[in-house]
CSV table of C-alpha atoms and ligand atoms in Angstrom, one decimal:
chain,number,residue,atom,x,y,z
R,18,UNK,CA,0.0,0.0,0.0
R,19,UNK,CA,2.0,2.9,-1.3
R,20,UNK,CA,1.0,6.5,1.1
R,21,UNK,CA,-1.4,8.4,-1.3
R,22,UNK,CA,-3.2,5.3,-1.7
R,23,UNK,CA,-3.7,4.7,2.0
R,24,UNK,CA,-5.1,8.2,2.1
R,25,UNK,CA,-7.4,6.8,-0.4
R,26,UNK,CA,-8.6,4.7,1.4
R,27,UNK,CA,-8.9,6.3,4.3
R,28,UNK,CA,-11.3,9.0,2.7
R,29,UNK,CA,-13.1,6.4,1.5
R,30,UNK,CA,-13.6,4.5,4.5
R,31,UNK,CA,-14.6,7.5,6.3
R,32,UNK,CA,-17.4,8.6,3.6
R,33,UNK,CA,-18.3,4.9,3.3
R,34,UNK,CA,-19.0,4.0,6.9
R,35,UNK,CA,-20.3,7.5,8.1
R,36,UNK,CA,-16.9,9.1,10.0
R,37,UNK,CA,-16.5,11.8,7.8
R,38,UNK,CA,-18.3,13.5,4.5
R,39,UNK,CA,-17.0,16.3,2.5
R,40,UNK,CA,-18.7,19.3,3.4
R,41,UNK,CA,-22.0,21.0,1.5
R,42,UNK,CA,-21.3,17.8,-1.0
R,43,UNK,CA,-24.7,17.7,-2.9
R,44,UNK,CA,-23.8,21.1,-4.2
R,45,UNK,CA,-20.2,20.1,-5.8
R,46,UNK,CA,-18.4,20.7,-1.9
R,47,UNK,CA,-16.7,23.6,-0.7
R,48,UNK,CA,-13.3,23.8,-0.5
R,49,UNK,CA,-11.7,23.3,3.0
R,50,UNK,CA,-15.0,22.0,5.0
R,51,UNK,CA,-15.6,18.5,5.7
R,52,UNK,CA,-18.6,17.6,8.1
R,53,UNK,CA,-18.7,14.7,10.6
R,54,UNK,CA,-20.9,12.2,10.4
R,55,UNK,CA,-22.9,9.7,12.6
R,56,UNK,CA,-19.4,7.5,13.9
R,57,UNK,CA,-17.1,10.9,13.2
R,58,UNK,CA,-18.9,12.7,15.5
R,59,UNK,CA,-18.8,10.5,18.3
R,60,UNK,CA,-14.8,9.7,17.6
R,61,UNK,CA,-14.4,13.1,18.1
R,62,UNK,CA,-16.7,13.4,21.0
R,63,UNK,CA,-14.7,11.0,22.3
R,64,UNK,CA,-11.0,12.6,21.3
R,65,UNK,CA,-12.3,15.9,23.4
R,66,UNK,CA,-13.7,14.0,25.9
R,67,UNK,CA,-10.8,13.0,27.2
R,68,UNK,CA,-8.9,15.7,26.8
R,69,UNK,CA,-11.1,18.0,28.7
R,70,UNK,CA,-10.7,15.1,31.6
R,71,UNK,CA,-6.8,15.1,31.2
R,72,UNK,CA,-5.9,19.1,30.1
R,73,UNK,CA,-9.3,20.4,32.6
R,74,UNK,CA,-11.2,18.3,34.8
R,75,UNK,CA,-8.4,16.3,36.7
R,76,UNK,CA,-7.0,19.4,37.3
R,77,UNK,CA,-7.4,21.6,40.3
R,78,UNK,CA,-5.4,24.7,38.7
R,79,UNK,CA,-7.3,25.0,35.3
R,80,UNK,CA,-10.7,26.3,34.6
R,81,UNK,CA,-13.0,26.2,31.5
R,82,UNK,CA,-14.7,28.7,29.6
R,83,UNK,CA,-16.9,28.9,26.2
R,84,UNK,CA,-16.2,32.2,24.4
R,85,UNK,CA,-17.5,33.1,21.0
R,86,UNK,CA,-16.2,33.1,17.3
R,87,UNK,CA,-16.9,36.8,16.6
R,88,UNK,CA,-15.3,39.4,18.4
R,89,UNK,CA,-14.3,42.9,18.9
R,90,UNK,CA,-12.1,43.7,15.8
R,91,UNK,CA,-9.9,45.4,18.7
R,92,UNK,CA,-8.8,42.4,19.7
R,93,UNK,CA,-7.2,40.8,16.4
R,94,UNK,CA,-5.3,43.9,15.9
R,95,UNK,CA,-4.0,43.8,19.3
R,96,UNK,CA,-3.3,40.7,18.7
R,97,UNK,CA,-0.9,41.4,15.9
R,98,UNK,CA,-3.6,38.7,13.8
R,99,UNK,CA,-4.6,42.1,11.7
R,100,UNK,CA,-0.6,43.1,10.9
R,101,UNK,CA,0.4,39.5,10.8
R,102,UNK,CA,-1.8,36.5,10.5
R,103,UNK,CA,-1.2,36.5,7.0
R,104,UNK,CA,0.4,33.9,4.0
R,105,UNK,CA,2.6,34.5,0.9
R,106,UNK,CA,0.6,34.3,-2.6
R,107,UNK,CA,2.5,33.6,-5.8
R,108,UNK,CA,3.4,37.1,-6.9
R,109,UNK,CA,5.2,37.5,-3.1
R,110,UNK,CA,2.2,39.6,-1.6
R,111,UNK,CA,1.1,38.6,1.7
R,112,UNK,CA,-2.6,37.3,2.2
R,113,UNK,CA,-3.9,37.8,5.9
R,114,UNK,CA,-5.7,34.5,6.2
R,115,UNK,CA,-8.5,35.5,8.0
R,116,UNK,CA,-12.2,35.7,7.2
R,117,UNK,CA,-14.1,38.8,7.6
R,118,UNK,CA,-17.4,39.4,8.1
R,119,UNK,CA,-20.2,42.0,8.5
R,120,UNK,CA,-22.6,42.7,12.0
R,121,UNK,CA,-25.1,45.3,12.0
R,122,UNK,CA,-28.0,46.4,9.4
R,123,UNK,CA,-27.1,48.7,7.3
R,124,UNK,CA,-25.1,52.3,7.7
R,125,UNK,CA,-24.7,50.8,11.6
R,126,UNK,CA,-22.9,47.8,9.7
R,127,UNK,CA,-19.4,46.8,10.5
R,128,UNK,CA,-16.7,44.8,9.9
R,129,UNK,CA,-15.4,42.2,12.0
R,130,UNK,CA,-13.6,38.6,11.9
R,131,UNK,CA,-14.0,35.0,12.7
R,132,UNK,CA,-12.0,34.2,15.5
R,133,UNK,CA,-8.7,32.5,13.6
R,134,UNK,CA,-7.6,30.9,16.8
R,135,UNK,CA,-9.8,29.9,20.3
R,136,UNK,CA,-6.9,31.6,22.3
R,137,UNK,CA,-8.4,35.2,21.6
R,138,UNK,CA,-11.3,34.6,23.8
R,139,UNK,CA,-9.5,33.2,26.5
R,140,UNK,CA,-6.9,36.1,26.9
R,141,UNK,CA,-9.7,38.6,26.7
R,142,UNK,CA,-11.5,36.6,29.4
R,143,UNK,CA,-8.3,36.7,32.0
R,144,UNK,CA,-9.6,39.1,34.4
R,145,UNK,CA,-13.3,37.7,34.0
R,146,UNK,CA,-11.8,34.2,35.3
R,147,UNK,CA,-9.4,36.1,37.9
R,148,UNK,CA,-12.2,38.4,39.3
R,149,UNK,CA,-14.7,35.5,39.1
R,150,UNK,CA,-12.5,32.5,40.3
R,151,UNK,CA,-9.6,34.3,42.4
R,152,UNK,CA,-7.1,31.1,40.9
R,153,UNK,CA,-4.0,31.0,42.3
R,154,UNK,CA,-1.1,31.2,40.4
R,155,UNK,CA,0.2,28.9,37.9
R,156,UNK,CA,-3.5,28.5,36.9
R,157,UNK,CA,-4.8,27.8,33.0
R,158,UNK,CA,-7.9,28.5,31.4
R,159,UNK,CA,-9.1,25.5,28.4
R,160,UNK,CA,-11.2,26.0,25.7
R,161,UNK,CA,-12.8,23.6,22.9
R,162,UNK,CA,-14.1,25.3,19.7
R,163,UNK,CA,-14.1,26.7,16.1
R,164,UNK,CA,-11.4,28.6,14.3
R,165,UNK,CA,-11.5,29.9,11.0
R,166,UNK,CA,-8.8,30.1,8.7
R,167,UNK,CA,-8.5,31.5,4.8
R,168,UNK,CA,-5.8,29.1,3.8
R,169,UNK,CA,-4.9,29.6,0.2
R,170,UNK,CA,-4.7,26.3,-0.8
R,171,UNK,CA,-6.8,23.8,1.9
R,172,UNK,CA,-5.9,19.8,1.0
R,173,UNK,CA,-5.4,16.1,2.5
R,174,UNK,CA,-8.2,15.7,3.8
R,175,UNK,CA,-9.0,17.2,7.4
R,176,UNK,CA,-5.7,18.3,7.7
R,177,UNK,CA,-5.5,21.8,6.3
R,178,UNK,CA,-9.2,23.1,7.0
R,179,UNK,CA,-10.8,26.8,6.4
R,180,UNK,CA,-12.9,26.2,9.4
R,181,UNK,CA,-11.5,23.7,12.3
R,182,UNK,CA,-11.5,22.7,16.1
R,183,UNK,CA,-9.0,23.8,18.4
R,184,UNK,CA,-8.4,22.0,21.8
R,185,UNK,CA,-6.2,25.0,23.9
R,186,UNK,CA,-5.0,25.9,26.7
R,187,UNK,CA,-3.4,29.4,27.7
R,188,UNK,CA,-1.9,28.4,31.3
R,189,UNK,CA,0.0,31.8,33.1
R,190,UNK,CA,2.8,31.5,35.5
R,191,UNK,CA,5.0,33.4,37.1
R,192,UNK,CA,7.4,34.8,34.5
R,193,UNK,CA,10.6,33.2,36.0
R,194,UNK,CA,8.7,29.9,36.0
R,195,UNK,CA,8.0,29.5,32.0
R,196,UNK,CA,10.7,26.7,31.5
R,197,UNK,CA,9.5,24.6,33.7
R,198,UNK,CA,5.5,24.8,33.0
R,199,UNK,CA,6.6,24.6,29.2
R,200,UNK,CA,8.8,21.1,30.5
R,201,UNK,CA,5.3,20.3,32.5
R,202,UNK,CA,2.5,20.7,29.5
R,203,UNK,CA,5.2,18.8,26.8
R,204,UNK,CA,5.1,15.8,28.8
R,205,UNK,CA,1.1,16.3,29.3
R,206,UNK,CA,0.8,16.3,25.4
R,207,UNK,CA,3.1,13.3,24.9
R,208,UNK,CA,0.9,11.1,27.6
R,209,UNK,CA,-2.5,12.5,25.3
R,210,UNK,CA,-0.6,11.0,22.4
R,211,UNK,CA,-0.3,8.0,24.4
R,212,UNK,CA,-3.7,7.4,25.5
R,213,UNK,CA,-5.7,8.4,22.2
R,214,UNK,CA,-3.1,5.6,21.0
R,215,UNK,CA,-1.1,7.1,18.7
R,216,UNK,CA,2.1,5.3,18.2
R,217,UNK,CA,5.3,7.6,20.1
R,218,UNK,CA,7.5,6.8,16.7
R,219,UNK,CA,5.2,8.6,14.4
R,220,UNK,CA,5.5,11.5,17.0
R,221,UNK,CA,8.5,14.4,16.8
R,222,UNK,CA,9.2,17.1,18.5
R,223,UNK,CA,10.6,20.0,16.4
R,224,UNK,CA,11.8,23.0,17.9
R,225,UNK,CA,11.1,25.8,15.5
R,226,UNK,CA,13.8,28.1,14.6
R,227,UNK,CA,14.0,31.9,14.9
R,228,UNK,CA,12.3,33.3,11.9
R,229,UNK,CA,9.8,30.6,11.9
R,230,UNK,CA,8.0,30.8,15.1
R,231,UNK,CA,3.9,33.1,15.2
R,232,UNK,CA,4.8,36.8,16.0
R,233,UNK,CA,4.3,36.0,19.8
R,234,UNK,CA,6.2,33.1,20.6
R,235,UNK,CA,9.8,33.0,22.2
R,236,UNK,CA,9.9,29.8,22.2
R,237,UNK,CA,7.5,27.1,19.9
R,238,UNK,CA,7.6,23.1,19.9
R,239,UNK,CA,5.8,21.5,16.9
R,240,UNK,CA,4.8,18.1,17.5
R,241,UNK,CA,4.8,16.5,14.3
R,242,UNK,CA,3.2,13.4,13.1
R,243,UNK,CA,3.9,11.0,9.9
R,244,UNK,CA,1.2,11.7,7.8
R,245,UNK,CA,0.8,9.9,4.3
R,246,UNK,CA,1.3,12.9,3.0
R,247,UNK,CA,5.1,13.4,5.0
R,248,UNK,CA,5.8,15.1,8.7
R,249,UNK,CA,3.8,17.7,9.5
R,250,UNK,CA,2.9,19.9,12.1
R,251,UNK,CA,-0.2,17.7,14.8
R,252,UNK,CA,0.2,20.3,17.3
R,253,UNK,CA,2.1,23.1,19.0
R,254,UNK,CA,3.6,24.2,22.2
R,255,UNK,CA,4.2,27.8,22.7
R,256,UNK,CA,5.8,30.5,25.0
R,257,UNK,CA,3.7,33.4,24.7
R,258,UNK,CA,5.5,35.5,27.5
R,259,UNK,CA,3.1,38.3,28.5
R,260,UNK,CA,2.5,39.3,24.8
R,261,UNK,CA,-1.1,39.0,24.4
R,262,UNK,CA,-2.2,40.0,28.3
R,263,UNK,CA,0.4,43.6,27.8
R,264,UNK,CA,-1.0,43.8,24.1
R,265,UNK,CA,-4.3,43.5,25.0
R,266,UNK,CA,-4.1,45.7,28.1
R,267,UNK,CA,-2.3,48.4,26.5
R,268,UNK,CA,-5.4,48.3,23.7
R,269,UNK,CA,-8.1,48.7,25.7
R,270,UNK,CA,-6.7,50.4,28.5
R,271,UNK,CA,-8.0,47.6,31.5
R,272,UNK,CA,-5.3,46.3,33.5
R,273,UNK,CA,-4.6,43.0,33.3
R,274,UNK,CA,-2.3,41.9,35.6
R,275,UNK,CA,-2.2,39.8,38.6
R,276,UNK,CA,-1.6,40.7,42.4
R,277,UNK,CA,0.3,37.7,44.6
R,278,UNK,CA,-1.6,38.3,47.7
R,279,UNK,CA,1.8,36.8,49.5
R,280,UNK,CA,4.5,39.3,48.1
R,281,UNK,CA,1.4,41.9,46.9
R,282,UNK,CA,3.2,41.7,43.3
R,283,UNK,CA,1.4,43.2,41.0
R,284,UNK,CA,2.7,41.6,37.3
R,285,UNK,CA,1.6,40.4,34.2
R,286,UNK,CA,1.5,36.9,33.8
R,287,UNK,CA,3.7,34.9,31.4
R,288,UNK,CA,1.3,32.3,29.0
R,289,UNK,CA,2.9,28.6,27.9
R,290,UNK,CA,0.1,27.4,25.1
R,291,UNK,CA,-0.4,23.7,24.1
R,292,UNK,CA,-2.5,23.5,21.3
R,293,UNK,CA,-4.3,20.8,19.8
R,294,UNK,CA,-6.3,20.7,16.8
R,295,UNK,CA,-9.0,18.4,16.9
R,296,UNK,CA,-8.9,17.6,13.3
R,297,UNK,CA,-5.4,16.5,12.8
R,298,UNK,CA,-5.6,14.8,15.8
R,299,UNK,CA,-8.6,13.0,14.2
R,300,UNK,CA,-6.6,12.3,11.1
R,301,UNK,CA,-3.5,11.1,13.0
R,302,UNK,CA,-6.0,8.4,14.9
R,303,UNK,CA,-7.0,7.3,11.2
R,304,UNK,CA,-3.5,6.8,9.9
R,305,UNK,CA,-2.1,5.2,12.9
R,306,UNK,CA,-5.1,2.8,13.1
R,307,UNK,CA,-6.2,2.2,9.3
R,308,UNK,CA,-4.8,-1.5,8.7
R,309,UNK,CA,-5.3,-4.5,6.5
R,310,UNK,CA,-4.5,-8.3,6.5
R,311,UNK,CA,-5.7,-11.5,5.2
R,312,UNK,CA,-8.2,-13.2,7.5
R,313,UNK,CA,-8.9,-16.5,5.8
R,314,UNK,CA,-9.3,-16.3,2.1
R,315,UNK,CA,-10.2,-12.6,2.1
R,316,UNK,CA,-8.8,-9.2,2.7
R,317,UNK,CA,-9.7,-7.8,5.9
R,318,UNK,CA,-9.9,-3.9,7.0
R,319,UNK,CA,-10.0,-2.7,10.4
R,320,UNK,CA,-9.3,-0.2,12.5
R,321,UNK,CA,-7.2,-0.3,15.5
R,322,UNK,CA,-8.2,2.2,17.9
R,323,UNK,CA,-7.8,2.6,21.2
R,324,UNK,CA,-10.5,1.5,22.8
R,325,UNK,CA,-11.4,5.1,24.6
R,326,UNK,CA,-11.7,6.3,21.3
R,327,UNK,CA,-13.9,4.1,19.5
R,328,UNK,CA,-17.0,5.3,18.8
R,329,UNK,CA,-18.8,1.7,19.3
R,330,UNK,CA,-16.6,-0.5,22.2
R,331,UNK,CA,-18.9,-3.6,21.4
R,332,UNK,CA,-21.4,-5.5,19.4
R,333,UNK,CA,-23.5,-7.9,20.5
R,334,UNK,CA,-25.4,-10.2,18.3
R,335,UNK,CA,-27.7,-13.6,18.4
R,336,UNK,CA,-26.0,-16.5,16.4
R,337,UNK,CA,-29.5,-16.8,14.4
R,338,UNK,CA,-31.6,-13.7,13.9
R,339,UNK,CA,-34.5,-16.3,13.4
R,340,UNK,CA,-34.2,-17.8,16.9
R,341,UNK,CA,-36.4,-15.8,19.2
R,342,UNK,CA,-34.9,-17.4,22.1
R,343,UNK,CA,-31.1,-16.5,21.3
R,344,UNK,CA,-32.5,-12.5,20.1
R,345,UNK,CA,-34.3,-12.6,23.1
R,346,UNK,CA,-31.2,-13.7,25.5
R,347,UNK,CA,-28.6,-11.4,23.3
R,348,UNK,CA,-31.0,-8.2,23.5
R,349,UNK,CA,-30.6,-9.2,27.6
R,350,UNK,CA,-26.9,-9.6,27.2
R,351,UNK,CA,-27.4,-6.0,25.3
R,352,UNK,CA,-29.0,-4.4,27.9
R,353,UNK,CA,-26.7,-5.5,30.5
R,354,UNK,CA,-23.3,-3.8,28.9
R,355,UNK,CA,-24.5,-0.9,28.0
R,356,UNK,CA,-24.9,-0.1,32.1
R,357,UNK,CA,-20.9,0.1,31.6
R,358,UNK,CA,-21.0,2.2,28.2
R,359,UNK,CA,-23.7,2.8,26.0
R,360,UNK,CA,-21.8,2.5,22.9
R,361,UNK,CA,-23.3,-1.5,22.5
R,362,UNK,CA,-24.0,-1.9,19.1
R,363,UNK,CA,-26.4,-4.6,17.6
R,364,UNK,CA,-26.3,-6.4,14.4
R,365,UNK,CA,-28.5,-9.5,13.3
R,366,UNK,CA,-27.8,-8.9,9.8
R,367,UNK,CA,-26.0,-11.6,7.2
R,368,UNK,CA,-23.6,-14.3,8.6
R,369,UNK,CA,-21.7,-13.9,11.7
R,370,UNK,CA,-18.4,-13.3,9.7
R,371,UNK,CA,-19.9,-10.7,7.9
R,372,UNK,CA,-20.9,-8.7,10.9
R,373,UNK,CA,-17.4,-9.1,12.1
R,374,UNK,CA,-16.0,-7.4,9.1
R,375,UNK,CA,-18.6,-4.6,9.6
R,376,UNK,CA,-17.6,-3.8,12.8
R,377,UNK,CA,-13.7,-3.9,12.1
R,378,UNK,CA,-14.3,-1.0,9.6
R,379,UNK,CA,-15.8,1.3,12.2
R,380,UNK,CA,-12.5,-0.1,15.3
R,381,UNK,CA,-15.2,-2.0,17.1
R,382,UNK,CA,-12.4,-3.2,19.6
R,383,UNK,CA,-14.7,-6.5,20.7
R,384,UNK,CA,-18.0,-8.5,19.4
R,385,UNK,CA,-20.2,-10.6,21.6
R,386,UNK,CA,-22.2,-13.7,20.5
R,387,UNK,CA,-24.8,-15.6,21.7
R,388,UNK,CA,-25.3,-19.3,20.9
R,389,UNK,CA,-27.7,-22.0,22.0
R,390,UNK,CA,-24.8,-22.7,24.5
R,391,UNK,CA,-25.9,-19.4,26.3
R,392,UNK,CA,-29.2,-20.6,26.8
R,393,UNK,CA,-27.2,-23.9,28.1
R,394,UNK,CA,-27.7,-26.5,25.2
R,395,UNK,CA,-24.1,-27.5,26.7
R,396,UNK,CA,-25.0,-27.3,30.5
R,397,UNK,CA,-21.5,-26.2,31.6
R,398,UNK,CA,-21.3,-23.5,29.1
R,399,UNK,CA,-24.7,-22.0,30.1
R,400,UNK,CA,-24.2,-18.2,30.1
R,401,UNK,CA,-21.2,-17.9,28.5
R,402,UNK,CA,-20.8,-16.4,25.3
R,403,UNK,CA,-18.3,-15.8,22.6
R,404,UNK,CA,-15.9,-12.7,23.1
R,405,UNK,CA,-14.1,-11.9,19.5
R,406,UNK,CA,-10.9,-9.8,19.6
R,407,UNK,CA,-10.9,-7.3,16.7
R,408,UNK,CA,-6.8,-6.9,16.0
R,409,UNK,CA,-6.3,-11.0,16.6
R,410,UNK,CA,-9.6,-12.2,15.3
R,411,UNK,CA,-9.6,-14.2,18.1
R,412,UNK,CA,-12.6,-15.6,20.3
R,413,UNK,CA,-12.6,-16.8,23.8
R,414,UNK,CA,-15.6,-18.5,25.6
R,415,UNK,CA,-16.2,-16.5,28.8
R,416,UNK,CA,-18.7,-15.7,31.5
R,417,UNK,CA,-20.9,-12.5,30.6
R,418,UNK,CA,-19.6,-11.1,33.9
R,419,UNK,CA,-15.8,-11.3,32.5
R,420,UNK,CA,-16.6,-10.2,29.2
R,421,UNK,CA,-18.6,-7.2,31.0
R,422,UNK,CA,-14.9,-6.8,33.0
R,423,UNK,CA,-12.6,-7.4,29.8
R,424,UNK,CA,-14.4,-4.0,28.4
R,425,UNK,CA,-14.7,-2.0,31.3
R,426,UNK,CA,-11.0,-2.3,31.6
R,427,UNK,CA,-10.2,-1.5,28.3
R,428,UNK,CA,-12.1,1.4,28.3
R,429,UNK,CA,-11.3,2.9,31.5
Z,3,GAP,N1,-3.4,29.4,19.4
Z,3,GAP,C1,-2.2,29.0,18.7
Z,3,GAP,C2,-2.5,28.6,17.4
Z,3,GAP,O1,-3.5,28.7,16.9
Z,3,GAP,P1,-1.4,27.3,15.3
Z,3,GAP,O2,-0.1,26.5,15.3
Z,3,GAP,O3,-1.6,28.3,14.3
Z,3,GAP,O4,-1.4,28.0,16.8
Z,3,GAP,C3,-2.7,25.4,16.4
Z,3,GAP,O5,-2.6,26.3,15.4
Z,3,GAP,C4,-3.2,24.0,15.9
Z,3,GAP,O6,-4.4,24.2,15.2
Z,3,GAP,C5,-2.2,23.4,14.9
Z,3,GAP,O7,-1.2,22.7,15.6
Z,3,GAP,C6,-3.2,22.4,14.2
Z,3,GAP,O8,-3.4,21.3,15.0
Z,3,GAP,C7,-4.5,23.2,14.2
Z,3,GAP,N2,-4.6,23.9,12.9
Z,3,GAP,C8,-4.1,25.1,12.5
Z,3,GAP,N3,-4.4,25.4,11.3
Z,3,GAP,C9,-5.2,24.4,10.8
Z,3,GAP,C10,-5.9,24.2,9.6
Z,3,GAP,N4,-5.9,25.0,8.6
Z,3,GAP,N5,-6.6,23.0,9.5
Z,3,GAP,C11,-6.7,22.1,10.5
Z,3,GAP,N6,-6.1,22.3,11.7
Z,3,GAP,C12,-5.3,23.5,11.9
């Protein structure tokens, strides 16, 4: 399988079994959009899931907010995003990549932007949080949502988007203490890598040179991942100093510092940034996962996800969809897993191997099925059933209560 062709087939599994759809597609598409479908949507539900458990909810220093796409024009050219958020066209112009817009009826109408990254409502919500929460420093404030972006030429796939998700975190210390929070969050975003199951050796750190780095940064990681389509950038780490808190104070005139009660410092605080895009992060689970091998006479495709991340974590079927006693004992059998997850799918349709196959496309990581031993034809196997292992193939006769454990842990 040469790389462009797994890409293929990648975008074709995802259109194909409901993950992901080009966007607007009855009307020709629209360059830069895809929409998720019904499995996409929980895959991604999943992806922020757990990193709103692991970058906000296990945390006692970080705090969440939901801030909103448009905004003040003040505060992209604060931001620098007016002077500099912008890409080389052919002729060597520079073309600010992001999108405007209009608010207001008429003469009252005025121009303003879509937000081109989540961090611009979280700076301009500082003193809200501070006044609101009185958070000890280090503390960081998370964010899930859309960004918009006027990329000149969108491709592969979800990776380069127009309109995307961003997972990020602005976190503000102490300004002597930016080396070691920036040590603290690239070790968090390794252990995410880890546990959404992407493999560490398609991983690398890059440390991005001088000229390189946004306007704010004094100090960016890239964490790169091997895409079909080569290395490229999966997320970023960033030293923002005080940049955005002195730019946006000095711009609208509120102060936005912070007062150590202990010391009765007053100081603006310095901003270390991981962020994530939900998309590539998305695509990265698809390449490290997509696999094929021969399974008896055929050619078998599955994915390998994690099991946090799969958007089904079982399916349970009857053996015969015309027995009502074996529908009737699976549909129990149903019922009773999805008290640990309610992700339980259920499929009677077509042979047994069939099914299988079905749920290997989607990463279903285990399938369930009852037989007339269940119901205890075979008095010594009576409530057992069959537990099939997606990667392996392989099926193990167990109790329903050690199946029901097998997936809690695998889940967990
Ligand atoms: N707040 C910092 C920031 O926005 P960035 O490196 O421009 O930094 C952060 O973007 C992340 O957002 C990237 O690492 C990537 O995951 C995602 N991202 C950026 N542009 C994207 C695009 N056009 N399509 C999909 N994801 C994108």
């Amino acid at each position: 399988m040469t790389d462009m062709n797994l890409m293929e087939k990648i975008v074709s599994l995802c259109k194909r079994r409901g993950f992901v759809f080009p966007g607007s597609e009855i009307y020709g598409g629209l360059a830069g959009t895809f929409d998720y479908g019904p499995l996409g949507v929980i895959l991604k539900e999943n992806v922020q899931n757990l990193w709103l458990s692991m970058f906000r909810d296990s945390r006692d220093d970080m705090y969440g907010i939901d801030a909103r796409i448009l905004m003040n024009p003040k505060v992209w050219e604060a931001s620098g995003h007016v002077s500099t958020f912008a890409d080389p066209l052919e002729d060597g112009k520079m073309f600010n990549t992001m999108f405007k817009t209009t608010v207001g009826v008429g003469e009252e109408a005025t121009s303003i932007y879509l937000r081109p990254e989540t961090a611009g409502g979280i700076f301009t919500n500082f003193k809200n949080v501070v006044d609101s929460m009185h958070p000890k420093l280090p503390f960081g404030i998370a964010q899930i949502g859309t960004a918009f972006r006027n990329e000149i030429a969108p491709r592969d796939f979800i990776f380069r988007l127009r309109e995307l998700s961003q997972m990020e975190v602005e976190y503000f210390v102490k300004p002597s203490d930016w080396e070691q929070a920036f040590e603290e969050w690239r070790k968090q975003m390794h252990l995410f890598a880890k546990m959404i199951g992407l493999p560490q050796e398609m991983l690398h750190e890059l440390e991005v040179g001088d000229g390189d780095r946004a306007h704010y940064s004094k100090r960016t990681i890239d964490f790169e991942f091997d895409y079909p389509f080569g290395r490229k950038e999966l997320w970023g780490l960033a030293y923002r100093t005080d940049f955005d808190l002195s730019a946006h104070a000095k711009a609208s005139t509120v102060e936005l510092t912070y007062l150590d009660e202990e010391t009765k410092e007053k100081f603006i605080p310095h901003v270390i940034e991981p962020s994530l895009g939900v998309d590539r992060t998305i695509l990265a689970i698809f390449v490290s996962a997509y696999r094929e091998d021969q399974m008896g006479d055929e050619t078998r495709t599955y994915l390998a996800l994690a099991p946090k991340v799969a958007p089904v974590k079982a399916m349970v079927s009857p053996l015969l969809k015309n027995k009502p006693e074996l529908v009737l004992k699976a549909r129990e059998v149903r019922k009773e897993l999805q008290k640990i997850h309610p992700a339980i799918a259920w499929d009677d349709n077509g042979n047994i191997g069939k099914r299988y196959r079905r749920q290997d496309e989607i990463g279903t990581p285990f399938c369930i099925t009852i037989d007339f031993d269940t119901l205890g034809e075979t008095p010594e196997l009576k409530d057992t059933v069959t537990l099939r292992h997606r990667d392996s193939g392989t099926q193990e006769r167990l109790s329903l209560n050690e199946v029901a454990s097998r997936i809690k842990t695998a889940i967990e």
